[in-house]
Amino acid sequence: GYGALTNNRTQDFWALLYGHMASYQSRGTFHSTEQLSFLGGGRYRKYLHWDDPSPDAETRILPPRAGSIQASPYYANEQDISYCIVSQMLVSRLTRWMLVFDDAFRASNEHNSRPAVWLGRAAPKRWFGPGFSVKDAPCLAGDVTYTVHPVAGVPNSYSYNVTVRVPAVKSELPAGTFTELNEVQWALRWPGPLAAGPTCDGCSVVAVSEVDGVVTVITDETAGQASFRVVASVQSS
């Protein structure tokens, strides 16, 4: 997922995210399991479930498996359907990257390049019609809140309205947070190639990729809290 996102392979990123949600996690609850035991042969299989061990039990011996003379050892803290934390975290992590993505690692290896916070980097195009928002997401520059919505009366035009706040208490800052707001670039992505140059209020445009639909800005404010708005139009499909 990280490789697909950082190399602008958005379709691959979506395939991983939504494919995992649809094929691996339980419907509605999005619960992820790690393993499931079956016993049997031919066209019949029997689902294994053993009685829960006593609270003070560390190990127990199960009844012999079919065709086996020896009993099978069983650890009390094992379950035949176990909760898989790694798989469970995948959807939440990729959803965060889809909306707020800290791109600091590569910037540290590039000459005169600042770290960047991407907003809406992999947001689906269909979200831009009704608009979407994120509130108080932690990032390299503090806590960011933003909304994206279509511009009234201007076809294929969308605006990002962004507010970022650096906590006054330094202990509240996650490791790696930049306390000077203009040390961080903000990379905003539109749902297609740009048709017209962006306008920026409360910020300065430092780069525009018309083909990729990406506008990169820095805030005018340097500390505390900054708010800015960027508007751009995309080519009609």
mmCIF file of N, CA, C and O in Angstrom, residues 58-123:
data_model
loop_
_atom_site.group_PDB
_atom_site.id
_atom_site.type_symbol
_atom_site.label_atom_id
_atom_site.label_comp_id
_atom_site.label_asym_id
_atom_site.label_seq_id
_atom_site.Cartn_x
_atom_site.Cartn_y
_atom_site.Cartn_z
ATOM 1 N N GLU A 58 -2.688 -23.293 31.839
ATOM 2 C CA GLU A 58 -1.684 -22.827 30.893
ATOM 3 C C GLU A 58 -1.661 -23.694 29.644
ATOM 4 O O GLU A 58 -1.487 -23.204 28.541
ATOM 5 N N THR A 59 -1.802 -24.971 29.799
ATOM 6 C CA THR A 59 -1.881 -25.875 28.657
ATOM 7 C C THR A 59 -2.946 -26.922 28.940
ATOM 8 O O THR A 59 -3.356 -27.116 30.085
ATOM 9 N N ARG A 60 -3.379 -27.575 27.907
ATOM 10 C CA ARG A 60 -4.328 -28.661 28.092
ATOM 11 C C ARG A 60 -4.137 -29.679 26.975
ATOM 12 O O ARG A 60 -3.522 -29.393 25.954
ATOM 13 N N ILE A 61 -4.666 -30.850 27.174
ATOM 14 C CA ILE A 61 -4.572 -31.904 26.178
ATOM 15 C C ILE A 61 -5.944 -32.104 25.560
ATOM 16 O O ILE A 61 -6.947 -32.273 26.252
ATOM 17 N N LEU A 62 -5.988 -32.062 24.252
ATOM 18 C CA LEU A 62 -7.243 -32.232 23.526
ATOM 19 C C LEU A 62 -7.477 -33.708 23.228
ATOM 20 O O LEU A 62 -6.538 -34.501 23.239
ATOM 21 N N PRO A 63 -8.713 -34.064 22.919
ATOM 22 C CA PRO A 63 -8.975 -35.430 22.460
ATOM 23 C C PRO A 63 -8.176 -35.714 21.197
ATOM 24 O O PRO A 63 -7.818 -34.811 20.446
ATOM 25 N N PRO A 64 -7.862 -36.974 20.950
ATOM 26 C CA PRO A 64 -7.056 -37.315 19.750
ATOM 27 C C PRO A 64 -7.762 -36.898 18.473
ATOM 28 O O PRO A 64 -8.982 -36.922 18.388
ATOM 29 N N ARG A 65 -6.994 -36.486 17.499
ATOM 30 C CA ARG A 65 -7.539 -36.202 16.185
ATOM 31 C C ARG A 65 -7.937 -37.524 15.512
ATOM 32 O O ARG A 65 -7.470 -38.595 15.883
ATOM 33 N N ALA A 66 -8.790 -37.411 14.527
ATOM 34 C CA ALA A 66 -9.224 -38.598 13.809
ATOM 35 C C ALA A 66 -8.030 -39.332 13.215
ATOM 36 O O ALA A 66 -7.189 -38.716 12.548
ATOM 37 N N GLY A 67 -7.921 -40.610 13.493
ATOM 38 C CA GLY A 67 -6.829 -41.406 12.943
ATOM 39 C C GLY A 67 -5.534 -41.267 13.694
ATOM 40 O O GLY A 67 -4.508 -41.777 13.255
ATOM 41 N N SER A 68 -5.551 -40.541 14.826
ATOM 42 C CA SER A 68 -4.327 -40.321 15.585
ATOM 43 C C SER A 68 -4.451 -41.017 16.933
ATOM 44 O O SER A 68 -5.512 -41.036 17.556
ATOM 45 N N ILE A 69 -3.352 -41.597 17.387
ATOM 46 C CA ILE A 69 -3.352 -42.275 18.687
ATOM 47 C C ILE A 69 -3.059 -41.287 19.794
ATOM 48 O O ILE A 69 -3.669 -41.329 20.869
ATOM 49 N N GLN A 70 -2.129 -40.387 19.552
ATOM 50 C CA GLN A 70 -1.729 -39.442 20.571
ATOM 51 C C GLN A 70 -2.661 -38.236 20.615
ATOM 52 O O GLN A 70 -3.165 -37.798 19.591
ATOM 53 N N ALA A 71 -2.878 -37.730 21.812
ATOM 54 C CA ALA A 71 -3.654 -36.502 21.952
ATOM 55 C C ALA A 71 -2.830 -35.322 21.468
ATOM 56 O O ALA A 71 -1.602 -35.351 21.488
ATOM 57 N N SER A 72 -3.521 -34.294 21.045
ATOM 58 C CA SER A 72 -2.847 -33.096 20.513
ATOM 59 C C SER A 72 -2.670 -32.064 21.615
ATOM 60 O O SER A 72 -3.619 -31.748 22.330
ATOM 61 N N PRO A 73 -1.469 -31.503 21.789
ATOM 62 C CA PRO A 73 -1.282 -30.440 22.782
ATOM 63 C C PRO A 73 -2.003 -29.169 22.349
ATOM 64 O O PRO A 73 -2.098 -28.869 21.163
ATOM 65 N N TYR A 74 -2.487 -28.446 23.293
ATOM 66 C CA TYR A 74 -3.251 -27.223 22.995
ATOM 67 C C TYR A 74 -2.917 -26.152 24.021
ATOM 68 O O TYR A 74 -2.922 -26.418 25.225
ATOM 69 N N TYR A 75 -2.601 -24.952 23.555
ATOM 70 C CA TYR A 75 -2.299 -23.857 24.460
ATOM 71 C C TYR A 75 -3.575 -23.105 24.787
ATOM 72 O O TYR A 75 -4.359 -22.777 23.915
ATOM 73 N N ALA A 76 -3.713 -22.809 26.064
ATOM 74 C CA ALA A 76 -4.975 -22.240 26.535
ATOM 75 C C ALA A 76 -5.284 -20.884 25.914
ATOM 76 O O ALA A 76 -6.442 -20.518 25.775
ATOM 77 N N ASN A 77 -4.256 -20.142 25.550
ATOM 78 C CA ASN A 77 -4.510 -18.810 25.005
ATOM 79 C C ASN A 77 -4.688 -18.818 23.490
ATOM 80 O O ASN A 77 -4.768 -17.771 22.860
ATOM 81 N N GLU A 78 -4.717 -20.006 22.866
ATOM 82 C CA GLU A 78 -4.968 -20.099 21.443
ATOM 83 C C GLU A 78 -6.457 -20.270 21.174
ATOM 84 O O GLU A 78 -7.172 -20.859 21.975
ATOM 85 N N GLN A 79 -6.898 -19.755 20.062
ATOM 86 C CA GLN A 79 -8.282 -19.935 19.640
ATOM 87 C C GLN A 79 -8.291 -20.479 18.217
ATOM 88 O O GLN A 79 -7.392 -20.192 17.427
ATOM 89 N N ASP A 80 -9.310 -21.257 17.905
ATOM 90 C CA ASP A 80 -9.376 -21.784 16.561
ATOM 91 C C ASP A 80 -9.704 -20.692 15.548
ATOM 92 O O ASP A 80 -9.371 -20.776 14.385
ATOM 93 N N ILE A 81 -10.382 -19.652 15.987
ATOM 94 C CA ILE A 81 -10.503 -18.432 15.175
ATOM 95 C C ILE A 81 -9.926 -17.299 16.003
ATOM 96 O O ILE A 81 -10.509 -16.894 16.998
ATOM 97 N N SER A 82 -8.768 -16.803 15.658
ATOM 98 C CA SER A 82 -8.092 -15.803 16.491
ATOM 99 C C SER A 82 -8.145 -14.424 15.837
ATOM 100 O O SER A 82 -8.200 -14.294 14.617
ATOM 101 N N TYR A 83 -8.111 -13.437 16.662
ATOM 102 C CA TYR A 83 -8.145 -12.040 16.223
ATOM 103 C C TYR A 83 -6.766 -11.657 15.701
ATOM 104 O O TYR A 83 -5.761 -11.823 16.389
ATOM 105 N N CYS A 84 -6.698 -11.145 14.482
ATOM 106 C CA CYS A 84 -5.426 -10.810 13.846
ATOM 107 C C CYS A 84 -5.245 -9.291 13.838
ATOM 108 O O CYS A 84 -5.865 -8.585 13.033
ATOM 109 N N ILE A 85 -4.412 -8.801 14.738
ATOM 110 C CA ILE A 85 -4.233 -7.354 14.885
ATOM 111 C C ILE A 85 -3.635 -6.738 13.621
ATOM 112 O O ILE A 85 -4.055 -5.673 13.171
ATOM 113 N N VAL A 86 -2.642 -7.403 13.031
ATOM 114 C CA VAL A 86 -1.989 -6.852 11.842
ATOM 115 C C VAL A 86 -3.000 -6.649 10.717
ATOM 116 O O VAL A 86 -3.043 -5.605 10.058
ATOM 117 N N SER A 87 -3.831 -7.646 10.493
ATOM 118 C CA SER A 87 -4.827 -7.534 9.425
ATOM 119 C C SER A 87 -5.905 -6.520 9.777
ATOM 120 O O SER A 87 -6.420 -5.812 8.920
ATOM 121 N N GLN A 88 -6.255 -6.449 11.051
ATOM 122 C CA GLN A 88 -7.296 -5.522 11.475
ATOM 123 C C GLN A 88 -6.860 -4.074 11.277
ATOM 124 O O GLN A 88 -7.667 -3.214 10.940
ATOM 125 N N MET A 89 -5.575 -3.803 11.466
ATOM 126 C CA MET A 89 -5.068 -2.437 11.365
ATOM 127 C C MET A 89 -4.895 -1.971 9.927
ATOM 128 O O MET A 89 -4.736 -0.783 9.672
ATOM 129 N N LEU A 90 -4.912 -2.908 8.982
ATOM 130 C CA LEU A 90 -4.600 -2.548 7.600
ATOM 131 C C LEU A 90 -5.583 -1.529 7.034
ATOM 132 O O LEU A 90 -5.179 -0.527 6.439
ATOM 133 N N VAL A 91 -6.875 -1.766 7.230
ATOM 134 C CA VAL A 91 -7.880 -0.866 6.659
ATOM 135 C C VAL A 91 -7.790 0.525 7.281
ATOM 136 O O VAL A 91 -7.838 1.540 6.575
ATOM 137 N N SER A 92 -7.646 0.598 8.593
ATOM 138 C CA SER A 92 -7.567 1.915 9.235
ATOM 139 C C SER A 92 -6.303 2.663 8.823
ATOM 140 O O SER A 92 -6.335 3.877 8.592
ATOM 141 N N ARG A 93 -5.187 1.944 8.695
ATOM 142 C CA ARG A 93 -3.939 2.597 8.293
ATOM 143 C C ARG A 93 -4.013 3.104 6.857
ATOM 144 O O ARG A 93 -3.636 4.242 6.567
ATOM 145 N N LEU A 94 -4.521 2.282 5.943
ATOM 146 C CA LEU A 94 -4.607 2.718 4.553
ATOM 147 C C LEU A 94 -5.639 3.823 4.370
ATOM 148 O O LEU A 94 -5.453 4.717 3.533
ATOM 149 N N THR A 95 -6.712 3.787 5.147
ATOM 150 C CA THR A 95 -7.698 4.863 5.060
ATOM 151 C C THR A 95 -7.093 6.177 5.514
ATOM 152 O O THR A 95 -7.342 7.233 4.932
ATOM 153 N N ARG A 96 -6.290 6.132 6.555
ATOM 154 C CA ARG A 96 -5.595 7.347 6.989
ATOM 155 C C ARG A 96 -4.669 7.861 5.889
ATOM 156 O O ARG A 96 -4.669 9.046 5.557
ATOM 157 N N TRP A 97 -3.871 6.967 5.311
ATOM 158 C CA TRP A 97 -2.962 7.383 4.242
ATOM 159 C C TRP A 97 -3.735 7.941 3.056
ATOM 160 O O TRP A 97 -3.258 8.852 2.380
ATOM 161 N N MET A 98 -4.892 7.403 2.790
ATOM 162 C CA MET A 98 -5.703 7.872 1.681
ATOM 163 C C MET A 98 -6.092 9.339 1.865
ATOM 164 O O MET A 98 -6.187 10.094 0.896
ATOM 165 N N LEU A 99 -6.276 9.760 3.118
ATOM 166 C CA LEU A 99 -6.778 11.106 3.414
ATOM 167 C C LEU A 99 -5.710 12.040 3.963
ATOM 168 O O LEU A 99 -5.690 13.226 3.639
ATOM 169 N N VAL A 100 -4.836 11.537 4.833
ATOM 170 C CA VAL A 100 -3.742 12.342 5.414
ATOM 171 C C VAL A 100 -2.495 11.467 5.410
ATOM 172 O O VAL A 100 -2.438 10.450 6.110
ATOM 173 N N PHE A 101 -1.512 11.868 4.627
ATOM 174 C CA PHE A 101 -0.322 11.040 4.448
ATOM 175 C C PHE A 101 0.929 11.869 4.713
ATOM 176 O O PHE A 101 1.182 12.861 4.019
ATOM 177 N N ASP A 102 1.707 11.468 5.721
ATOM 178 C CA ASP A 102 2.967 12.138 6.040
ATOM 179 C C ASP A 102 4.068 11.587 5.156
ATOM 180 O O ASP A 102 4.408 10.399 5.247
ATOM 181 N N ASP A 103 4.632 12.425 4.320
ATOM 182 C CA ASP A 103 5.690 12.003 3.400
ATOM 183 C C ASP A 103 6.973 12.713 3.817
ATOM 184 O O ASP A 103 7.367 13.715 3.227
ATOM 185 N N ALA A 104 7.635 12.174 4.856
ATOM 186 C CA ALA A 104 8.834 12.816 5.385
ATOM 187 C C ALA A 104 10.089 12.030 5.088
ATOM 188 O O ALA A 104 11.173 12.593 4.996
ATOM 189 N N PHE A 105 9.962 10.714 4.937
ATOM 190 C CA PHE A 105 11.154 9.879 4.781
ATOM 191 C C PHE A 105 11.912 10.204 3.505
ATOM 192 O O PHE A 105 13.117 10.416 3.508
ATOM 193 N N ARG A 106 11.190 10.256 2.383
ATOM 194 C CA ARG A 106 11.861 10.512 1.112
ATOM 195 C C ARG A 106 12.396 11.927 1.034
ATOM 196 O O ARG A 106 13.442 12.175 0.452
ATOM 197 N N ALA A 107 11.698 12.875 1.650
ATOM 198 C CA ALA A 107 12.143 14.265 1.585
ATOM 199 C C ALA A 107 13.503 14.447 2.245
ATOM 200 O O ALA A 107 14.300 15.284 1.834
ATOM 201 N N SER A 108 13.778 13.657 3.291
ATOM 202 C CA SER A 108 15.057 13.804 3.983
ATOM 203 C C SER A 108 16.233 13.372 3.110
ATOM 204 O O SER A 108 17.373 13.680 3.414
ATOM 205 N N ASN A 109 15.946 12.660 2.029
ATOM 206 C CA ASN A 109 17.005 12.212 1.134
ATOM 207 C C ASN A 109 17.084 13.036 -0.150
ATOM 208 O O ASN A 109 17.824 12.677 -1.061
ATOM 209 N N GLU A 110 16.313 14.098 -0.224
ATOM 210 C CA GLU A 110 16.300 14.924 -1.416
ATOM 211 C C GLU A 110 16.862 16.304 -1.095
ATOM 212 O O GLU A 110 16.571 16.883 -0.064
ATOM 213 N N HIS A 111 17.660 16.834 -1.986
ATOM 214 C CA HIS A 111 18.332 18.106 -1.757
ATOM 215 C C HIS A 111 17.318 19.252 -1.701
ATOM 216 O O HIS A 111 16.477 19.402 -2.583
ATOM 217 N N ASN A 112 17.399 20.044 -0.632
ATOM 218 C CA ASN A 112 16.550 21.222 -0.455
ATOM 219 C C ASN A 112 15.054 20.901 -0.562
ATOM 220 O O ASN A 112 14.263 21.696 -1.064
ATOM 221 N N SER A 113 14.677 19.744 -0.110
ATOM 222 C CA SER A 113 13.273 19.358 -0.176
ATOM 223 C C SER A 113 12.701 19.289 1.228
ATOM 224 O O SER A 113 13.296 18.702 2.127
ATOM 225 N N ARG A 114 11.535 19.911 1.408
ATOM 226 C CA ARG A 114 10.874 19.882 2.708
ATOM 227 C C ARG A 114 9.973 18.658 2.802
ATOM 228 O O ARG A 114 9.488 18.150 1.798
ATOM 229 N N PRO A 115 9.725 18.174 4.025
ATOM 230 C CA PRO A 115 8.730 17.117 4.179
ATOM 231 C C PRO A 115 7.356 17.634 3.772
ATOM 232 O O PRO A 115 7.088 18.835 3.797
ATOM 233 N N ALA A 116 6.484 16.722 3.402
ATOM 234 C CA ALA A 116 5.167 17.115 2.909
ATOM 235 C C ALA A 116 4.079 16.330 3.625
ATOM 236 O O ALA A 116 4.269 15.182 4.010
ATOM 237 N N VAL A 117 2.945 16.990 3.802
ATOM 238 C CA VAL A 117 1.728 16.332 4.254
ATOM 239 C C VAL A 117 0.756 16.340 3.070
ATOM 240 O O VAL A 117 0.408 17.401 2.561
ATOM 241 N N TRP A 118 0.361 15.160 2.625
ATOM 242 C CA TRP A 118 -0.578 15.030 1.519
ATOM 243 C C TRP A 118 -1.996 14.967 2.056
ATOM 244 O O TRP A 118 -2.279 14.231 3.001
ATOM 245 N N LEU A 119 -2.880 15.706 1.429
ATOM 246 C CA LEU A 119 -4.301 15.661 1.773
ATOM 247 C C LEU A 119 -5.084 15.136 0.576
ATOM 248 O O LEU A 119 -4.908 15.608 -0.542
ATOM 249 N N GLY A 120 -5.925 14.142 0.829
ATOM 250 C CA GLY A 120 -6.738 13.569 -0.238
ATOM 251 C C GLY A 120 -5.932 12.874 -1.309
ATOM 252 O O GLY A 120 -6.365 12.806 -2.462
ATOM 253 N N ARG A 121 -4.773 12.328 -0.944
ATOM 254 C CA ARG A 121 -3.882 11.777 -1.964
ATOM 255 C C ARG A 121 -4.517 10.630 -2.739
ATOM 256 O O ARG A 121 -4.280 10.477 -3.939
ATOM 257 N N ALA A 122 -5.321 9.816 -2.077
ATOM 258 C CA ALA A 122 -5.966 8.710 -2.778
ATOM 259 C C ALA A 122 -7.483 8.741 -2.575
ATOM 260 O O ALA A 122 -8.138 7.701 -2.695
ATOM 261 N N ALA A 123 -8.022 9.903 -2.293
ATOM 262 C CA ALA A 123 -9.472 10.007 -2.139
ATOM 263 C C ALA A 123 -10.161 9.658 -3.459
ATOM 264 O O ALA A 123 -9.777 10.173 -4.507
#
